[in-house]
Coordinates of C-alpha atoms and ligand atoms in Angstrom, one line a residue:
M122 CA 87.8 92.1 123.1
M123 CA 89.9 90.8 120.2
S124 CA 88.4 89.7 116.9
L125 CA 88.9 86.2 115.6
L126 CA 91.3 87.4 112.9
D127 CA 93.4 89.3 115.5
E128 CA 93.7 86.2 117.7
L129 CA 94.3 83.7 115.0
S130 CA 96.8 85.3 112.7
I131 CA 96.8 83.3 109.4
D132 CA 99.8 81.2 108.7
F133 CA 100.0 81.2 105.0
T134 CA 102.9 78.8 104.9
K135 CA 100.5 76.2 106.3
V136 CA 97.6 76.9 104.0
G137 CA 99.8 77.0 100.9
A138 CA 99.7 80.6 99.9
P139 CA 103.3 81.9 99.9
S140 CA 103.2 85.4 101.1
E141 CA 101.5 88.2 103.0
K142 CA 100.2 89.4 99.6
F143 CA 97.5 86.8 100.1
E144 CA 96.2 88.4 103.2
E145 CA 92.6 89.5 103.1
V146 CA 92.3 92.7 101.1
S147 CA 89.0 93.9 102.6
T148 CA 89.4 95.1 106.2
G149 CA 86.3 94.8 108.3
L150 CA 84.5 97.5 110.2
N151 CA 86.0 98.6 113.5
L152 CA 83.8 98.9 116.6
D153 CA 83.0 102.6 116.2
S154 CA 82.0 102.3 112.5
A155 CA 80.0 99.1 113.2
L156 CA 78.0 100.8 115.9
L157 CA 77.5 103.9 113.6
E158 CA 76.5 101.7 110.7
A159 CA 74.1 99.6 112.8
S160 CA 72.3 102.8 114.0
R161 CA 71.5 103.5 110.3
C162 CA 69.2 100.5 110.0
L163 CA 65.5 101.6 109.9
Q164 CA 64.3 98.3 111.5
C165 CA 61.6 97.9 108.8
Y166 CA 58.4 96.0 109.8
E167 CA 58.6 93.9 106.6
P168 CA 62.3 94.0 105.9
P169 CA 63.3 93.6 102.2
C170 CA 66.8 92.5 103.3
R171 CA 65.4 89.4 105.0
K172 CA 63.4 88.6 101.9
G173 CA 66.5 89.0 99.7
C174 CA 68.6 86.6 101.8
P175 CA 68.3 83.0 100.5
V176 CA 68.7 81.7 104.1
R177 CA 66.4 84.4 105.5
I178 CA 68.7 85.8 108.2
D179 CA 66.8 88.0 110.5
V180 CA 68.8 91.1 109.5
P181 CA 67.1 93.8 111.5
V182 CA 67.3 91.7 114.7
F183 CA 71.1 91.0 114.3
I184 CA 71.7 94.7 113.5
R185 CA 69.7 95.8 116.5
R186 CA 71.8 93.5 118.7
I187 CA 75.0 95.1 117.3
K188 CA 73.6 98.5 118.1
E189 CA 72.9 97.4 121.6
G190 CA 76.4 96.0 122.0
D191 CA 75.2 92.4 122.2
F192 CA 77.7 91.0 119.6
A193 CA 77.3 87.4 120.7
G194 CA 73.6 87.7 120.3
A195 CA 74.0 89.2 116.8
A196 CA 76.3 86.4 115.7
Q197 CA 73.9 83.8 117.2
K198 CA 71.1 85.3 115.1
I199 CA 73.2 85.0 112.0
K200 CA 74.5 81.5 112.6
E201 CA 71.1 80.1 113.5
A202 CA 70.1 80.8 109.9
N203 CA 73.5 80.3 108.3
L204 CA 76.2 78.0 109.6
L205 CA 78.6 79.7 107.1
G206 CA 77.7 83.3 108.2
G207 CA 81.4 84.3 108.3
I208 CA 82.1 82.9 104.8
C209 CA 79.0 84.5 103.3
A210 CA 79.9 87.8 105.0
R211 CA 82.9 87.9 102.7
V212 CA 81.7 86.5 99.4
C213 CA 77.9 87.0 99.1
P214 CA 77.0 89.2 96.1
V215 CA 74.8 91.3 98.5
E216 CA 74.0 94.0 95.8
R217 CA 71.8 91.3 94.3
L218 CA 70.6 89.9 97.6
C219 CA 70.0 91.5 101.0
E220 CA 71.3 94.9 100.2
M221 CA 69.5 95.3 96.9
D222 CA 66.2 96.7 98.2
C223 CA 67.3 98.2 101.5
T224 CA 64.8 100.9 102.4
R225 CA 67.6 103.2 103.5
K226 CA 68.8 103.3 99.9
K227 CA 65.9 105.6 99.0
M228 CA 67.1 108.1 101.7
D229 CA 70.9 108.1 101.2
R230 CA 72.7 104.7 100.8
T231 CA 72.0 101.1 101.7
V232 CA 73.0 99.8 105.1
Q233 CA 76.2 97.8 104.8
I234 CA 74.6 94.5 105.9
K235 CA 77.5 92.3 104.7
M236 CA 80.1 94.3 106.7
L237 CA 78.0 94.2 109.8
Q238 CA 77.5 90.5 109.4
R239 CA 81.3 90.1 109.1
F240 CA 81.8 92.3 112.2
A241 CA 79.5 90.2 114.3
T242 CA 80.7 86.8 113.2
D243 CA 84.4 87.7 113.5
W244 CA 84.0 89.4 116.8
E245 CA 82.1 86.8 118.7
E246 CA 83.5 83.6 117.1
E247 CA 83.5 81.7 120.3
N248 CA 80.6 83.0 122.4
W249 CA 77.6 82.3 120.2
K250 CA 78.5 78.6 120.1
K251 CA 77.4 78.1 123.6
A252 CA 73.8 78.6 122.5
I253 CA 73.6 75.6 120.1
T254 CA 71.5 72.7 121.3
L255 CA 71.0 69.3 119.6
S256 CA 67.7 67.3 119.6
T257 CA 67.5 63.8 121.1
E258 CA 69.5 61.2 119.2
R259 CA 67.7 59.3 116.5
D260 CA 68.5 56.0 114.9
E261 CA 68.4 56.9 111.2
R262 CA 71.7 57.3 109.4
I263 CA 72.3 59.8 106.6
A264 CA 75.2 59.9 104.2
V265 CA 76.3 63.2 102.8
V266 CA 78.6 63.2 99.8
G267 CA 80.8 66.3 99.7
A268 CA 81.9 68.6 102.5
G269 CA 81.4 71.9 100.6
P270 CA 78.8 74.5 101.7
A271 CA 75.8 72.4 100.6
G272 CA 77.0 69.2 102.3
L273 CA 78.1 70.9 105.5
S274 CA 74.9 72.8 105.9
C275 CA 72.8 69.8 105.2
A276 CA 74.8 67.6 107.6
Y277 CA 74.7 70.3 110.3
E278 CA 70.9 70.7 110.1
L279 CA 70.3 67.0 110.2
R280 CA 72.7 66.6 113.2
K281 CA 70.8 69.4 115.0
M282 CA 67.6 67.3 114.4
G283 CA 69.4 64.3 116.1
F284 CA 70.2 62.2 113.1
R285 CA 73.4 60.2 112.8
V286 CA 75.3 61.8 109.9
T287 CA 78.4 60.8 108.0
I288 CA 80.1 63.1 105.5
F289 CA 82.2 61.5 102.7
E290 CA 84.7 64.0 101.1
R291 CA 87.0 63.1 98.3
S292 CA 89.7 65.7 99.2
E293 CA 91.6 66.0 102.5
N294 CA 89.8 69.3 103.4
T295 CA 86.4 70.4 104.4
G296 CA 84.8 73.5 103.1
G297 CA 84.6 72.8 99.3
I298 CA 85.5 75.6 97.0
P299 CA 85.9 78.3 99.7
S300 CA 88.7 76.1 101.2
W301 CA 90.8 76.2 98.0
G302 CA 89.2 78.0 95.1
I303 CA 88.2 81.4 96.4
P304 CA 91.6 82.9 97.0
P305 CA 92.8 83.6 100.6
F306 CA 92.9 87.4 99.9
R307 CA 89.1 87.2 99.6
M308 CA 88.4 84.2 101.8
P309 CA 90.8 83.6 104.8
R310 CA 91.2 79.8 105.3
V311 CA 90.9 80.2 109.1
V312 CA 87.3 81.4 108.7
V313 CA 86.4 78.4 106.5
Q314 CA 88.0 75.9 108.8
S315 CA 86.5 77.4 111.9
E316 CA 82.9 77.2 110.5
A317 CA 83.4 73.8 109.0
N318 CA 84.9 72.4 112.3
F319 CA 82.1 73.8 114.3
A320 CA 79.6 71.8 112.2
I321 CA 81.7 68.6 112.4
D322 CA 82.1 69.0 116.2
T323 CA 78.4 68.6 116.7
G324 CA 79.1 64.9 116.3
I325 CA 79.1 64.5 112.5
E326 CA 81.3 61.6 111.3
L327 CA 83.7 63.0 108.7
I328 CA 85.5 60.7 106.3
C329 CA 88.0 62.6 104.2
G330 CA 89.9 61.2 101.2
K331 CA 86.9 59.0 100.3
D332 CA 85.7 59.4 96.7
I333 CA 82.2 58.0 96.5
V334 CA 81.8 56.2 93.1
F335 CA 78.7 54.0 93.6
L336 CA 75.8 55.2 95.7
D337 CA 74.6 51.6 96.0
D338 CA 77.6 51.0 98.4
L339 CA 76.0 53.6 100.7
K340 CA 72.4 52.6 100.3
Q341 CA 72.9 49.5 102.4
D342 CA 74.1 51.4 105.5
Y343 CA 72.2 54.7 105.2
D344 CA 68.5 55.6 105.2
A345 CA 69.0 58.6 102.9
I346 CA 71.7 60.3 100.9
F347 CA 72.4 63.9 100.2
L348 CA 74.6 64.8 97.2
G349 CA 76.5 68.1 97.6
I350 CA 79.1 67.2 95.0
G351 CA 79.4 70.6 93.3
L352 CA 80.7 70.9 89.8
A353 CA 83.9 68.9 89.6
D354 CA 84.8 69.2 85.9
D355 CA 86.1 72.2 84.0
I356 CA 84.6 73.5 80.8
Q357 CA 87.2 73.9 78.2
Y358 CA 86.9 74.6 74.5
K359 CA 89.1 72.9 72.1
I360 CA 92.1 75.0 71.4
E361 CA 94.9 74.2 69.0
G362 CA 98.5 74.1 70.3
S363 CA 100.6 73.3 73.2
A364 CA 98.9 71.7 76.3
E365 CA 101.7 72.0 78.9
C366 CA 101.2 75.8 79.3
I367 CA 97.5 75.7 79.5
F368 CA 95.6 75.3 82.8
S369 CA 92.0 75.2 83.8
S370 CA 91.0 77.7 86.5
N371 CA 90.4 74.9 88.9
Q372 CA 93.9 73.4 88.3
F373 CA 95.5 76.8 88.5
L374 CA 93.8 77.8 91.8
R375 CA 94.3 74.4 93.4
Q376 CA 97.9 74.4 92.5
A377 CA 98.3 77.9 93.7
E378 CA 96.8 76.8 97.0
K379 CA 99.3 74.0 97.3
N380 CA 102.2 76.1 96.2
K381 CA 102.6 73.8 93.2
L382 CA 102.5 76.2 90.3
P383 CA 105.6 76.8 88.2
D384 CA 107.5 80.0 89.2
L385 CA 105.4 82.8 87.8
T386 CA 107.9 85.6 88.5
G387 CA 108.0 87.9 85.5
K388 CA 105.7 85.5 83.5
K389 CA 102.8 86.7 81.5
I390 CA 99.6 84.8 82.1
G391 CA 96.5 85.1 79.9
I392 CA 93.2 84.3 81.5
I393 CA 90.2 83.6 79.3
G394 CA 86.9 84.6 80.9
G395 CA 85.1 87.5 82.5
G396 CA 83.6 86.0 85.6
D397 CA 84.7 86.1 89.3
V398 CA 86.8 82.9 88.7
A399 CA 88.8 84.6 85.9
F400 CA 89.4 87.6 88.2
D401 CA 90.4 85.3 91.1
A402 CA 92.9 83.5 88.9
A403 CA 94.3 86.8 87.5
R404 CA 94.7 88.4 90.9
T405 CA 96.3 85.2 92.2
A406 CA 98.8 85.2 89.3
M407 CA 99.7 88.8 90.1
R408 CA 100.4 88.0 93.7
L409 CA 102.7 85.2 92.6
G410 CA 104.9 87.7 90.7
G411 CA 103.2 87.3 87.2
E412 CA 101.6 89.8 84.9
S413 CA 98.0 89.0 84.2
V414 CA 96.0 89.8 81.2
I415 CA 92.3 89.0 81.0
L416 CA 91.0 88.0 77.6
Y417 CA 87.3 88.5 77.3
R418 CA 85.0 88.1 74.3
R419 CA 82.7 91.0 75.2
T420 CA 83.3 94.4 76.9
F421 CA 83.4 95.5 80.6
K422 CA 79.7 96.2 80.4
E423 CA 78.7 92.6 79.8
M424 CA 81.2 91.1 82.3
P425 CA 79.5 88.7 84.8
A426 CA 82.2 89.4 87.5
E427 CA 81.1 91.5 90.5
Q428 CA 82.0 95.2 90.2
D429 CA 84.2 95.0 93.3
E430 CA 86.3 92.3 91.7
I431 CA 86.7 94.3 88.5
S432 CA 87.7 97.5 90.4
A433 CA 90.2 95.6 92.5
A434 CA 91.7 94.0 89.4
I435 CA 92.1 97.4 87.7
D436 CA 93.7 98.8 90.9
E437 CA 96.1 95.9 91.1
G438 CA 97.3 96.5 87.5
I439 CA 95.7 93.7 85.6
D440 CA 95.6 94.2 81.9
F441 CA 92.6 93.6 79.7
K442 CA 92.2 92.5 76.1
L443 CA 88.5 93.0 75.5
L444 CA 86.5 91.7 72.4
T445 CA 89.1 89.0 72.1
T446 CA 89.1 85.2 72.1
V447 CA 92.0 82.8 71.7
T448 CA 91.9 80.3 68.8
E449 CA 95.4 78.8 69.0
F450 CA 98.2 78.6 71.5
I451 CA 101.6 77.9 70.0
H452 CA 104.6 76.8 72.0
K453 CA 107.7 78.5 70.7
T454 CA 111.4 77.9 71.6
G455 CA 112.5 79.5 74.8
G456 CA 109.3 78.7 76.7
I457 CA 107.2 81.7 75.4
C458 CA 103.9 80.8 73.7
T459 CA 102.0 82.8 71.2
A460 CA 98.3 83.1 71.5
K461 CA 96.5 83.7 68.3
C462 CA 93.7 86.1 69.2
Q463 CA 90.6 86.6 67.2
V464 CA 89.0 90.0 67.3
M465 CA 85.3 90.0 68.2
E466 CA 82.4 92.4 67.8
L467 CA 79.1 92.6 69.6
G468 CA 76.0 91.4 67.7
P469 CA 72.3 91.2 68.7
M470 CA 71.2 90.2 72.2
D471 CA 71.4 86.5 73.1
R472 CA 69.4 84.5 75.6
S473 CA 71.5 85.8 78.5
G474 CA 70.3 89.3 77.7
R475 CA 73.8 90.4 76.7
R476 CA 75.0 91.2 73.2
R477 CA 76.4 88.2 71.5
P478 CA 80.1 88.2 70.6
L479 CA 80.8 87.5 66.9
P480 CA 84.2 87.0 65.2
V481 CA 85.3 89.8 62.9
E482 CA 86.3 88.0 59.8
G483 CA 90.0 87.8 59.2
A484 CA 90.9 90.0 62.2
Y485 CA 93.6 88.3 64.3
Y486 CA 96.5 89.5 66.3
N487 CA 99.3 87.6 68.2
L488 CA 100.0 87.9 71.9
D489 CA 103.1 86.5 73.6
L490 CA 102.2 84.7 76.8
D491 CA 103.8 82.1 79.1
Y492 CA 100.7 80.5 80.4
L493 CA 97.0 80.4 79.5
V494 CA 94.2 79.8 82.0
W495 CA 90.7 78.8 81.0
A496 CA 88.2 80.4 83.4
I497 CA 84.9 79.9 81.7
G498 CA 83.0 77.7 84.1
S499 CA 82.7 74.2 85.5
K500 CA 80.4 71.3 84.9
L501 CA 78.8 68.4 86.7
D502 CA 80.6 65.0 86.9
L503 CA 78.3 63.4 84.3
D504 CA 80.1 60.0 84.7
F505 CA 79.1 59.9 88.4
C506 CA 75.5 60.6 87.5
S507 CA 75.3 58.1 84.7
M508 CA 77.0 55.4 86.8
N509 CA 74.5 56.0 89.5
Q510 CA 71.4 56.4 87.2
I511 CA 70.9 60.0 88.4
N512 CA 69.0 62.1 85.9
V513 CA 70.5 65.3 84.6
D514 CA 68.4 68.2 83.3
R515 CA 68.8 70.2 80.1
K516 CA 71.0 72.7 81.8
G517 CA 73.5 70.0 82.8
R518 CA 72.6 69.9 86.5
I519 CA 71.2 67.1 88.7
E520 CA 67.4 67.0 88.2
V521 CA 65.5 67.3 91.4
D522 CA 61.8 67.7 92.3
E523 CA 60.3 70.3 94.6
N524 CA 61.6 68.5 97.6
L525 CA 65.2 68.4 96.2
M526 CA 64.9 64.7 95.7
T527 CA 66.5 63.1 92.6
N528 CA 64.9 60.5 90.5
R529 CA 66.3 57.9 92.9
G530 CA 64.1 57.6 96.0
G531 CA 65.9 58.8 99.2
V532 CA 68.7 60.5 97.2
F533 CA 68.6 64.3 97.6
A534 CA 70.8 66.9 96.1
G535 CA 71.7 70.6 96.5
G536 CA 74.2 73.3 95.8
D537 CA 76.1 73.9 92.6
S538 CA 75.2 70.4 91.3
I539 CA 71.6 71.5 90.9
N540 CA 72.0 75.2 90.4
K541 CA 72.8 77.5 87.5
Q542 CA 73.6 80.4 89.8
N543 CA 76.6 79.3 91.8
M544 CA 76.8 81.0 95.2
V545 CA 77.8 79.8 98.6
V546 CA 74.7 81.2 100.2
R547 CA 72.4 79.3 97.8
A548 CA 74.3 76.1 98.5
V549 CA 73.8 76.7 102.2
A550 CA 70.0 77.4 101.7
E551 CA 69.6 74.2 99.7
G552 CA 71.5 72.1 102.1
K553 CA 69.1 73.3 104.8
R554 CA 66.0 72.7 102.7
A555 CA 67.2 69.2 101.8
A556 CA 67.8 68.4 105.5
S557 CA 64.2 69.3 106.3
N558 CA 62.9 67.3 103.4
I559 CA 65.1 64.3 104.3
S560 CA 63.6 64.4 107.8
K561 CA 60.1 64.4 106.3
Y562 CA 61.0 61.6 103.9
L563 CA 62.2 59.5 106.8
E564 CA 59.0 60.1 108.7
G565 CA 57.0 59.0 105.6
G566 CA 55.8 62.5 104.8
I567 CA 57.2 62.6 101.3
Ligands
FAD70 C1 87.2 80.6 92.0 C2 85.8 80.7 92.5 C3 85.3 81.8 93.1 C4 84.0 81.9 93.6 N1 83.6 83.0 94.2 C5 82.4 83.1 94.8 C6 82.0 84.3 95.5 O1 82.7 85.3 95.6 N2 80.7 84.3 96.1 C7 79.9 83.2 96.1 O2 78.8 83.2 96.7 N3 80.3 82.0 95.4 C8 81.5 82.0 94.8 N4 81.9 80.9 94.1 C9 80.9 79.8 94.0 C10 80.9 78.9 95.3 O3 82.2 78.6 95.7 C11 80.0 77.7 95.1 O4 78.7 78.1 94.7 C12 79.9 76.8 96.4 O5 81.1 76.4 96.8 C13 79.0 75.6 96.1 O6 79.0 74.7 97.2 P1 78.8 73.2 96.9 O7 78.8 72.6 98.3 O8 77.6 72.9 96.1 O9 80.0 72.7 96.1 P2 81.6 72.7 96.3 O10 82.0 73.9 97.1 O11 82.2 72.5 95.0 O12 81.8 71.4 97.2 C14 81.6 70.1 96.7 C15 82.4 69.1 97.5 O13 82.1 67.8 97.1 C16 83.3 67.0 97.0 N5 82.9 65.9 96.1 C17 82.5 65.9 94.8 N6 82.3 64.7 94.3 C18 82.5 63.8 95.3 C19 82.4 62.4 95.4 N7 82.0 61.6 94.4 N8 82.8 61.8 96.6 C20 83.2 62.6 97.7 N9 83.3 63.9 97.6 C21 82.9 64.5 96.5 C22 84.3 67.9 96.5 O14 85.6 67.5 96.7 C23 83.9 69.2 97.2 O15 84.6 69.3 98.4 C24 83.1 80.8 93.5 C25 83.6 79.6 92.9 C26 84.9 79.6 92.4 C27 85.3 78.3 91.7

């Protein structure tokens, strides 16, 4: 038997990434190691792994199926809870989710649930699909705005219930951030497209290249609406100096995906931030021939990025300037820019539970860079919300009630647009929850 990734070798020229350097870094488990790892699972009666999974995958059952050699059955178990099981098997921060409280950890080490999930979903990409059945067709129509993880999962669940569903997506691609933002060396595009296509092929109408501006245009034709619009805008602080050498992380990663960045060979790229997005931008720049330096206000200890990302970045030769922020970016002749860097020190704890970075008075140094990338987060499209009279909460996310319904009746939301903890698996979980609530709403139960 061949795995999905063996069969479909990724053509990076088609997906935009220019070289084999963008091939997936993490290699999955082979058959022998998967069987061995599956045999380590204790098959707990009340499995903490299932509780830790936002979509409640029945982990012990899928692992048992792997152990018994029923790989299609394992994949089916995963996918019945999570349409995007292959994507999540690559990017879920499992140390904080299913693997966190694994009982086996008390004996020796946690079972590698994520790697086993990847093994099953890659191996049996085709066979599990045969098991999916759709309910009888219903008349109600639902519009889903956004084809990211939240939108896809909501649309798929509704479709399985028999509803007529249309997804409106402003870009030309399905998959949301995993299709362009999480770099291919962590998230092969073939996996994203395969899982997105599977959902669409259940009979969902997909309209790409359609930017929804006014929800009232949809209200006439649809009985309910789901907003899976993510966070479209970048957060950027005001910085003095030249704008043409400064990118937001979204711009940088999107342009890398489309092969539209300037030639980075031999260029020095400063990335401001300490989260996964900063690391993704830095590792991408390195693969494009640049030299990356991460500029972060605190120290390694406070960095929000996953440990794996930090270790990979160190291994790949990325440089770090810690306790540093950039206050000015000056374009000099010859293309080089100078970043004026302010030295920081750690003060008392702030609300995030980390020590607050404070500027050291008068302590500055200069750093020559060719480009600067802001990677300090994204925010909601507030214009969209105000134009559509959608309330936004104090954290800058769409306000929803316990049913994930916004202040506008029949308009539901999920994913990053309502969440402070941005994760693919949470977006999937909310898409599912919203689908079930939309069904109740249409039956008059909400
Ligand atoms: C660089 C990067 C790395 C990440 N790494 C990880 C990781 O390792 N693990 C992890 O779990 N999470 C990671 N995330 C977060 C994860 O990608 C998000 O949590 C997830 O994609 C959210 O899904 P979503 O559907 O809510 O939003 P999105 O994925 O943003 O999808 C929203 C979709 O809606 C469309 N849209 C928006 N407005 C409109 C409109 N008005 N009309 C039509 N379409 C519209 C957009 O084009 C987009 O396709 C990362 C994010 C980034 C940026």
